[in-house]
mmCIF file of C-alpha atoms in Angstrom:
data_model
loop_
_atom_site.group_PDB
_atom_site.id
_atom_site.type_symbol
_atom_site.label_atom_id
_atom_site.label_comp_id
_atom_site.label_asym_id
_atom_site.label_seq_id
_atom_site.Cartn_x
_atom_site.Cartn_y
_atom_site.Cartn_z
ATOM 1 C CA UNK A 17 -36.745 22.104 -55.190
ATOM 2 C CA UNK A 18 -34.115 23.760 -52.505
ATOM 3 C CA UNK A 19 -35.960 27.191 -53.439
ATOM 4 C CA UNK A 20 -38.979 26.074 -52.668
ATOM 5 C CA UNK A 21 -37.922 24.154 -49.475
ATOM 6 C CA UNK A 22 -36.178 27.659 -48.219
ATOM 7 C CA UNK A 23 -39.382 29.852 -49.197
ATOM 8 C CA UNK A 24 -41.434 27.168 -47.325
ATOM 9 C CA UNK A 25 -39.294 27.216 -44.111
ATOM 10 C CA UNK A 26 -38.631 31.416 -44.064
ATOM 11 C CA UNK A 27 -42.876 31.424 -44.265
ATOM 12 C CA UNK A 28 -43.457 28.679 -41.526
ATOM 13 C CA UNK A 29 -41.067 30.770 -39.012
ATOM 14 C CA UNK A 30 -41.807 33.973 -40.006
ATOM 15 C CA UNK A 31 -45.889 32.842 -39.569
ATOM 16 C CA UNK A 32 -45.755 31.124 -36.624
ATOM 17 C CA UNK A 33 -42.524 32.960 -34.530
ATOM 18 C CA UNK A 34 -44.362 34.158 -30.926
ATOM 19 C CA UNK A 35 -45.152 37.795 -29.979
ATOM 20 C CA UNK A 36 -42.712 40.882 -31.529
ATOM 21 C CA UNK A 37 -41.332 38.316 -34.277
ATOM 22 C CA UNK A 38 -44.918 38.295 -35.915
ATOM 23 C CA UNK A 39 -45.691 41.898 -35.849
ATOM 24 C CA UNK A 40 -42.997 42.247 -38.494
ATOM 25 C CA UNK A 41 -44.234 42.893 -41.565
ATOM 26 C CA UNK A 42 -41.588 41.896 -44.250
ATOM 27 C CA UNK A 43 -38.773 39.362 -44.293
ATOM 28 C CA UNK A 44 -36.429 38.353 -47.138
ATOM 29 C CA UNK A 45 -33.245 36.609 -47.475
ATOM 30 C CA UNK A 46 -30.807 35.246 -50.376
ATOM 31 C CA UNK A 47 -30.495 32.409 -51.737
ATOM 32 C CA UNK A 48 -26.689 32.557 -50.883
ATOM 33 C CA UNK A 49 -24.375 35.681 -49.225
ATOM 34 C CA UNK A 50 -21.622 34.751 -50.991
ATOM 35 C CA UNK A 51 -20.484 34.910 -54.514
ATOM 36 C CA UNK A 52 -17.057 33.151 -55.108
ATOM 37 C CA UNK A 53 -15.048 34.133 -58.638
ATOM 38 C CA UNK A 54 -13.228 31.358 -59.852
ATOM 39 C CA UNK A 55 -11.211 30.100 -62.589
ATOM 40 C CA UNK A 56 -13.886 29.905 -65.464
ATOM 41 C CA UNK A 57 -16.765 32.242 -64.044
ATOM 42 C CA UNK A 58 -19.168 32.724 -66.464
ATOM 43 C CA UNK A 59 -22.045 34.364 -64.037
ATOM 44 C CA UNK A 60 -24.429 32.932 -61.911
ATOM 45 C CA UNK A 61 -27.956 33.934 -60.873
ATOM 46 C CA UNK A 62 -29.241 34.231 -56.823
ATOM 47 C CA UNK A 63 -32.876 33.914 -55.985
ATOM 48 C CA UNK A 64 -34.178 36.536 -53.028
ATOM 49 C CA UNK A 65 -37.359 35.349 -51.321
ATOM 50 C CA UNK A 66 -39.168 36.866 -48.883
ATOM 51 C CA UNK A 67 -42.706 36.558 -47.254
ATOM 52 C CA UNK A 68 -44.788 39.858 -46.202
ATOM 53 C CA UNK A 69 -48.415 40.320 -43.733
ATOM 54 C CA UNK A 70 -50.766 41.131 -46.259
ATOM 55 C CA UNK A 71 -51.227 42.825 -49.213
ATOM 56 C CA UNK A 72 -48.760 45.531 -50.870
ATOM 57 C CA UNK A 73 -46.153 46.010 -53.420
ATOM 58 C CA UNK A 74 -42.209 44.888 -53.073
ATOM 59 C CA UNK A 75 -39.286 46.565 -54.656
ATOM 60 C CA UNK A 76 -35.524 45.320 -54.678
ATOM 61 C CA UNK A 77 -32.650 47.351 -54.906
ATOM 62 C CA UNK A 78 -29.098 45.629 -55.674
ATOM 63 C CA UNK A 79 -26.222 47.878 -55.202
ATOM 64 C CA UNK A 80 -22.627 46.949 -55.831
ATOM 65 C CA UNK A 81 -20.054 48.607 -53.963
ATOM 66 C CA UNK A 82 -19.488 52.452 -54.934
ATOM 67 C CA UNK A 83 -16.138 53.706 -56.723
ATOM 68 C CA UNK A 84 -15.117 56.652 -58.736
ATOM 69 C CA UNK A 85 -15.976 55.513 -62.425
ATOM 70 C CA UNK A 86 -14.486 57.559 -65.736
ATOM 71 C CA UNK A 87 -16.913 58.123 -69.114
ATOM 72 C CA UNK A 88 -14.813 59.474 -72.135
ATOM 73 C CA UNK A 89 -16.571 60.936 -75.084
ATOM 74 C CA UNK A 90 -15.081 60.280 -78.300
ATOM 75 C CA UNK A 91 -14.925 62.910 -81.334
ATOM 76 C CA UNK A 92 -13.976 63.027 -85.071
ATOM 77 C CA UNK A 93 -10.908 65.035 -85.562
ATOM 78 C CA UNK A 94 -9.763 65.496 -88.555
ATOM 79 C CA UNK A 95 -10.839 61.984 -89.618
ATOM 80 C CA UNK A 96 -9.666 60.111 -86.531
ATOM 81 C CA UNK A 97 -11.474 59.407 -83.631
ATOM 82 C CA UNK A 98 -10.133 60.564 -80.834
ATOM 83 C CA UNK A 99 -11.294 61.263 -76.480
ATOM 84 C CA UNK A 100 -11.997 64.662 -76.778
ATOM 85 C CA UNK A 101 -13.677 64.994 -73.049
ATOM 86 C CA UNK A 102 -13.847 62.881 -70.718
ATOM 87 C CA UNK A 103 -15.806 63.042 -66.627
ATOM 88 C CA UNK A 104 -15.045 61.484 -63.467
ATOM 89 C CA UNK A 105 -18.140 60.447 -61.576
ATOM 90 C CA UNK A 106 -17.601 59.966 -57.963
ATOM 91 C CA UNK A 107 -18.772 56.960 -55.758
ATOM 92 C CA UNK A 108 -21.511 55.480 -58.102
ATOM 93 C CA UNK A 109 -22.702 52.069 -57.612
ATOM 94 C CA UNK A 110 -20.327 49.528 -59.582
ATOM 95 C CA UNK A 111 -23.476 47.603 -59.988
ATOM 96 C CA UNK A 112 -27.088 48.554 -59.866
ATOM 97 C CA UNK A 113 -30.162 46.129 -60.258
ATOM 98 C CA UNK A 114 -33.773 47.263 -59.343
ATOM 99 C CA UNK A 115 -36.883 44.759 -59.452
ATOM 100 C CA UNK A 116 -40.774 45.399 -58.267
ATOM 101 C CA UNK A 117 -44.198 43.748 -58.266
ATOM 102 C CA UNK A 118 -44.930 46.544 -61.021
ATOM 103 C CA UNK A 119 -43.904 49.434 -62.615
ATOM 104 C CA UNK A 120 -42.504 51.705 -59.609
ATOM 105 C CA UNK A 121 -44.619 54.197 -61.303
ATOM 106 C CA UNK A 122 -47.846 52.629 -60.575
ATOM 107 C CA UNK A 123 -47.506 52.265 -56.681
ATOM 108 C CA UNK A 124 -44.619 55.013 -55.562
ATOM 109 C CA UNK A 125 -44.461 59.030 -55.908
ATOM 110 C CA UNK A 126 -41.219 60.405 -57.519
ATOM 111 C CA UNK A 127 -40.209 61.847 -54.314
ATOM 112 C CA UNK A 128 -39.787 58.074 -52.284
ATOM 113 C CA UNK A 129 -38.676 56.683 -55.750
ATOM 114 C CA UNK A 130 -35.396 59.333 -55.773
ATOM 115 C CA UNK A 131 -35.091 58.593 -51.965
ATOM 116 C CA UNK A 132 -35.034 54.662 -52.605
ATOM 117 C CA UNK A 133 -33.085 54.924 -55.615
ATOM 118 C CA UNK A 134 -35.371 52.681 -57.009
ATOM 119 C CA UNK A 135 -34.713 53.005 -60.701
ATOM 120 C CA UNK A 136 -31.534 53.687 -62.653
ATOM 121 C CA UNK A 137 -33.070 57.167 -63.961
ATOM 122 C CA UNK A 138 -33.277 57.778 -59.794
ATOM 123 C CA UNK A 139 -29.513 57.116 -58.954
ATOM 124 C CA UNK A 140 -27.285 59.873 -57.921
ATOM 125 C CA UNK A 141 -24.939 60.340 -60.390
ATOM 126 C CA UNK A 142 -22.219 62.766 -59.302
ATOM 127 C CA UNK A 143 -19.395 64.431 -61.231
ATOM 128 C CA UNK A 144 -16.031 65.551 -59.986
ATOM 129 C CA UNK A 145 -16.323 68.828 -61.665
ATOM 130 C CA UNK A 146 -19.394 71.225 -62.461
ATOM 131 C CA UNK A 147 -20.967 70.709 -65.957
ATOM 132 C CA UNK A 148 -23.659 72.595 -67.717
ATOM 133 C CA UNK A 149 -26.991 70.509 -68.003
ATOM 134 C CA UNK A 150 -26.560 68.943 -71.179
ATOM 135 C CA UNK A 151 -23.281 68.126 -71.021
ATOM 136 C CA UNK A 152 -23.606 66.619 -67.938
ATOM 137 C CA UNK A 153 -26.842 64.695 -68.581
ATOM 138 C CA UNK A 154 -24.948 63.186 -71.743
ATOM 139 C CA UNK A 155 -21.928 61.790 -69.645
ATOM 140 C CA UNK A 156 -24.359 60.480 -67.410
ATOM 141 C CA UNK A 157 -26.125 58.814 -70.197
ATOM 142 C CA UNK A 158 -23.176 57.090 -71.634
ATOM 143 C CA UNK A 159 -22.253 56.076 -68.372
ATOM 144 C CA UNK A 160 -25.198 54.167 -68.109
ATOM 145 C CA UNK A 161 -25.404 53.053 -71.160
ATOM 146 C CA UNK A 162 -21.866 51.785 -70.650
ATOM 147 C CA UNK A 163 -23.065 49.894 -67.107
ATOM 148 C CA UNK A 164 -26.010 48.540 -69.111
ATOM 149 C CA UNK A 165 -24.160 47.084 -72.247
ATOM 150 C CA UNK A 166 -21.848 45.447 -69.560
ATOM 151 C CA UNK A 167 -24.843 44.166 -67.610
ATOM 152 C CA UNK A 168 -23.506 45.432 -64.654
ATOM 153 C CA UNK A 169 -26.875 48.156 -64.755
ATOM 154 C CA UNK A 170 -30.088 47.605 -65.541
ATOM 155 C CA UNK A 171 -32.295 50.433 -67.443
ATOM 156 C CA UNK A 172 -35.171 48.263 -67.467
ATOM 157 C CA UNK A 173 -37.063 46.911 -63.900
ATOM 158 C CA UNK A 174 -36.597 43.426 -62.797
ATOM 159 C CA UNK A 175 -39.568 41.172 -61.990
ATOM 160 C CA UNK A 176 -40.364 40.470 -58.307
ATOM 161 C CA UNK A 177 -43.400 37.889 -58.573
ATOM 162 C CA UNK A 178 -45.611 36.691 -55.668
ATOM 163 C CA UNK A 179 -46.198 33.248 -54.593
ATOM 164 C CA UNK A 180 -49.558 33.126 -53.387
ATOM 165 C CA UNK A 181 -50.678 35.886 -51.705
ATOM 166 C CA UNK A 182 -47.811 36.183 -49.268
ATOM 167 C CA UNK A 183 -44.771 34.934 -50.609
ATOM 168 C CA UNK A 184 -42.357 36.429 -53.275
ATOM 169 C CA UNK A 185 -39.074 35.630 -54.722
ATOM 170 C CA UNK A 186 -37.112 37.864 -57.453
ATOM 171 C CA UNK A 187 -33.930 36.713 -59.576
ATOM 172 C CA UNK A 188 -30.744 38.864 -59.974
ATOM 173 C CA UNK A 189 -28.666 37.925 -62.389
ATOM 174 C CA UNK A 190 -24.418 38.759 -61.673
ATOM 175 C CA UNK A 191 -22.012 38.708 -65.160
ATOM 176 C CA UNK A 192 -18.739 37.157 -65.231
ATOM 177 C CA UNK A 193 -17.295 40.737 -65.079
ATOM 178 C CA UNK A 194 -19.173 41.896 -62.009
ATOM 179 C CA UNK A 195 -16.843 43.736 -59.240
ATOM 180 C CA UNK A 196 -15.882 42.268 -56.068
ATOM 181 C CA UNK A 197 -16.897 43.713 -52.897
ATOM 182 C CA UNK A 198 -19.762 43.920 -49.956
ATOM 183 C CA UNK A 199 -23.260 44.610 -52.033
ATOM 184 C CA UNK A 200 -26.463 46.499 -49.914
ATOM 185 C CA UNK A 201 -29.256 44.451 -51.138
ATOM 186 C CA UNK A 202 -32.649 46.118 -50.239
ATOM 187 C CA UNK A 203 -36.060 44.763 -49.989
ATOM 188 C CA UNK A 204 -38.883 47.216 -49.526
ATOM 189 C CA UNK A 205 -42.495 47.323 -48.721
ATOM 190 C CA UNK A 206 -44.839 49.463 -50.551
ATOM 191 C CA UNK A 207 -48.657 50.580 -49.395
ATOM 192 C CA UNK A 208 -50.489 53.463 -50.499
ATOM 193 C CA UNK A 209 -47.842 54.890 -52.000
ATOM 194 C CA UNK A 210 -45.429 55.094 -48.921
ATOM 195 C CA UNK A 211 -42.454 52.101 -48.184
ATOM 196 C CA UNK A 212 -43.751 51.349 -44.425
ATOM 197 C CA UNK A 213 -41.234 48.749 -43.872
ATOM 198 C CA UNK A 214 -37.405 48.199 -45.345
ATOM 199 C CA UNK A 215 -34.905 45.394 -44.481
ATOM 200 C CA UNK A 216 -31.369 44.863 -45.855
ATOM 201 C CA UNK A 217 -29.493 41.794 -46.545
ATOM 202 C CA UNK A 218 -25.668 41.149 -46.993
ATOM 203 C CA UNK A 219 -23.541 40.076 -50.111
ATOM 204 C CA UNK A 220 -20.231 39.441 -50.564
ATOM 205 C CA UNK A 221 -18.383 38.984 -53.991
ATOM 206 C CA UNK A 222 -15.122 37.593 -53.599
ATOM 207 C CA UNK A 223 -12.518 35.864 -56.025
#
């Protein structure tokens, strides 16, 4: 009931604000800025909604604040397991959610998807040292396969679904092991295969 209360009200002010205010053609806010751990977190969920002036697609982008993460590859040695290499990536995402109307695919060139980052297989994933191809493309696998088991990444794209013709809302889910921190939460608007208009909205994740 409060969701749909808050989509109603962003849609009435956004529709009927005076001169520049309606020229703008995408707006999109959070169902709360502020995440507080506690004693007992188990998760919770936030709801972004948003309204945009006609037709086109809408892509999210969650991103939790960047820090140098480690990925060590285990190997059989002489019957034991043991870390056998190991690579240091350097300021990836901590967390990394992506949601659209659609497949990105279907509405957005590779080039603008890499820009936007919209898509785990689009983040910039660096190491600390060189690395061959393969072995680097294998680190950065288990790394996010590592993110993903964690649910702290998400390999497969979110759901943003429109209200009516106008509205939208998408839900982001956060785990009970999600880093603290300032998160860049990005809502994009998509038509004819360019993003003609892009706003940002704050999160904070605090115990």
């Amino acid at each position: 009931m409060m969701l749909r209360v808050l989509i109603t009200l962003i849609a009435i002010i956004w529709l009927t604000a005076p001169g520049t205010a309606r020229a703008q053609s995408l707006s999109a806010d959070l169902s709360d800025h502020l995440i507080a751990i506690t004693t007992g977190f188990t998760g919770t969920d936030l709801t972004l909604f948003g309204a945009t002036d006609g037709d086109g697609d809408v892509a999210v982008v969650v991103e939790g604040p960047p820090a140098d993460l480690i990925i060590r590859r285990k190997e059989r040695f002489a019957g034991i397991w043991t870390n056998r290499s190991s690579a240091r990536f350097v300021d990836v995402p901590t967390f990394y959610y992506a949601a659209a109307t659609r497949a990105p695919s279907q509405f957005l060139r590779q080039v603008p998807r890499e820009i936007h980052r919209i898509g785990v297989e689009n983040l910039t994933l660096r190491t600390s040292r060189p690395m061959d191809d393969d072995e680097a493309e294998a680190f950065r696998d288990a790394l996010i396969d590592n993110r993903d088991a964690a649910g702290l990444y998400n390999r497969q794209i979110g759901n943003v679904t429109f209200i009516g013709s106008r509205l939208f809302r998408a839900d982001i889910y956060f785990p009970a092991e999600v880093p603290t921190g300032t998160y860049r939460v990005r809502v994009l608007l998509i038509r004819g295969g360019e993003v003609v208009s892009q706003t940002d909205t704050p999160l904070t994740i605090q115990k």
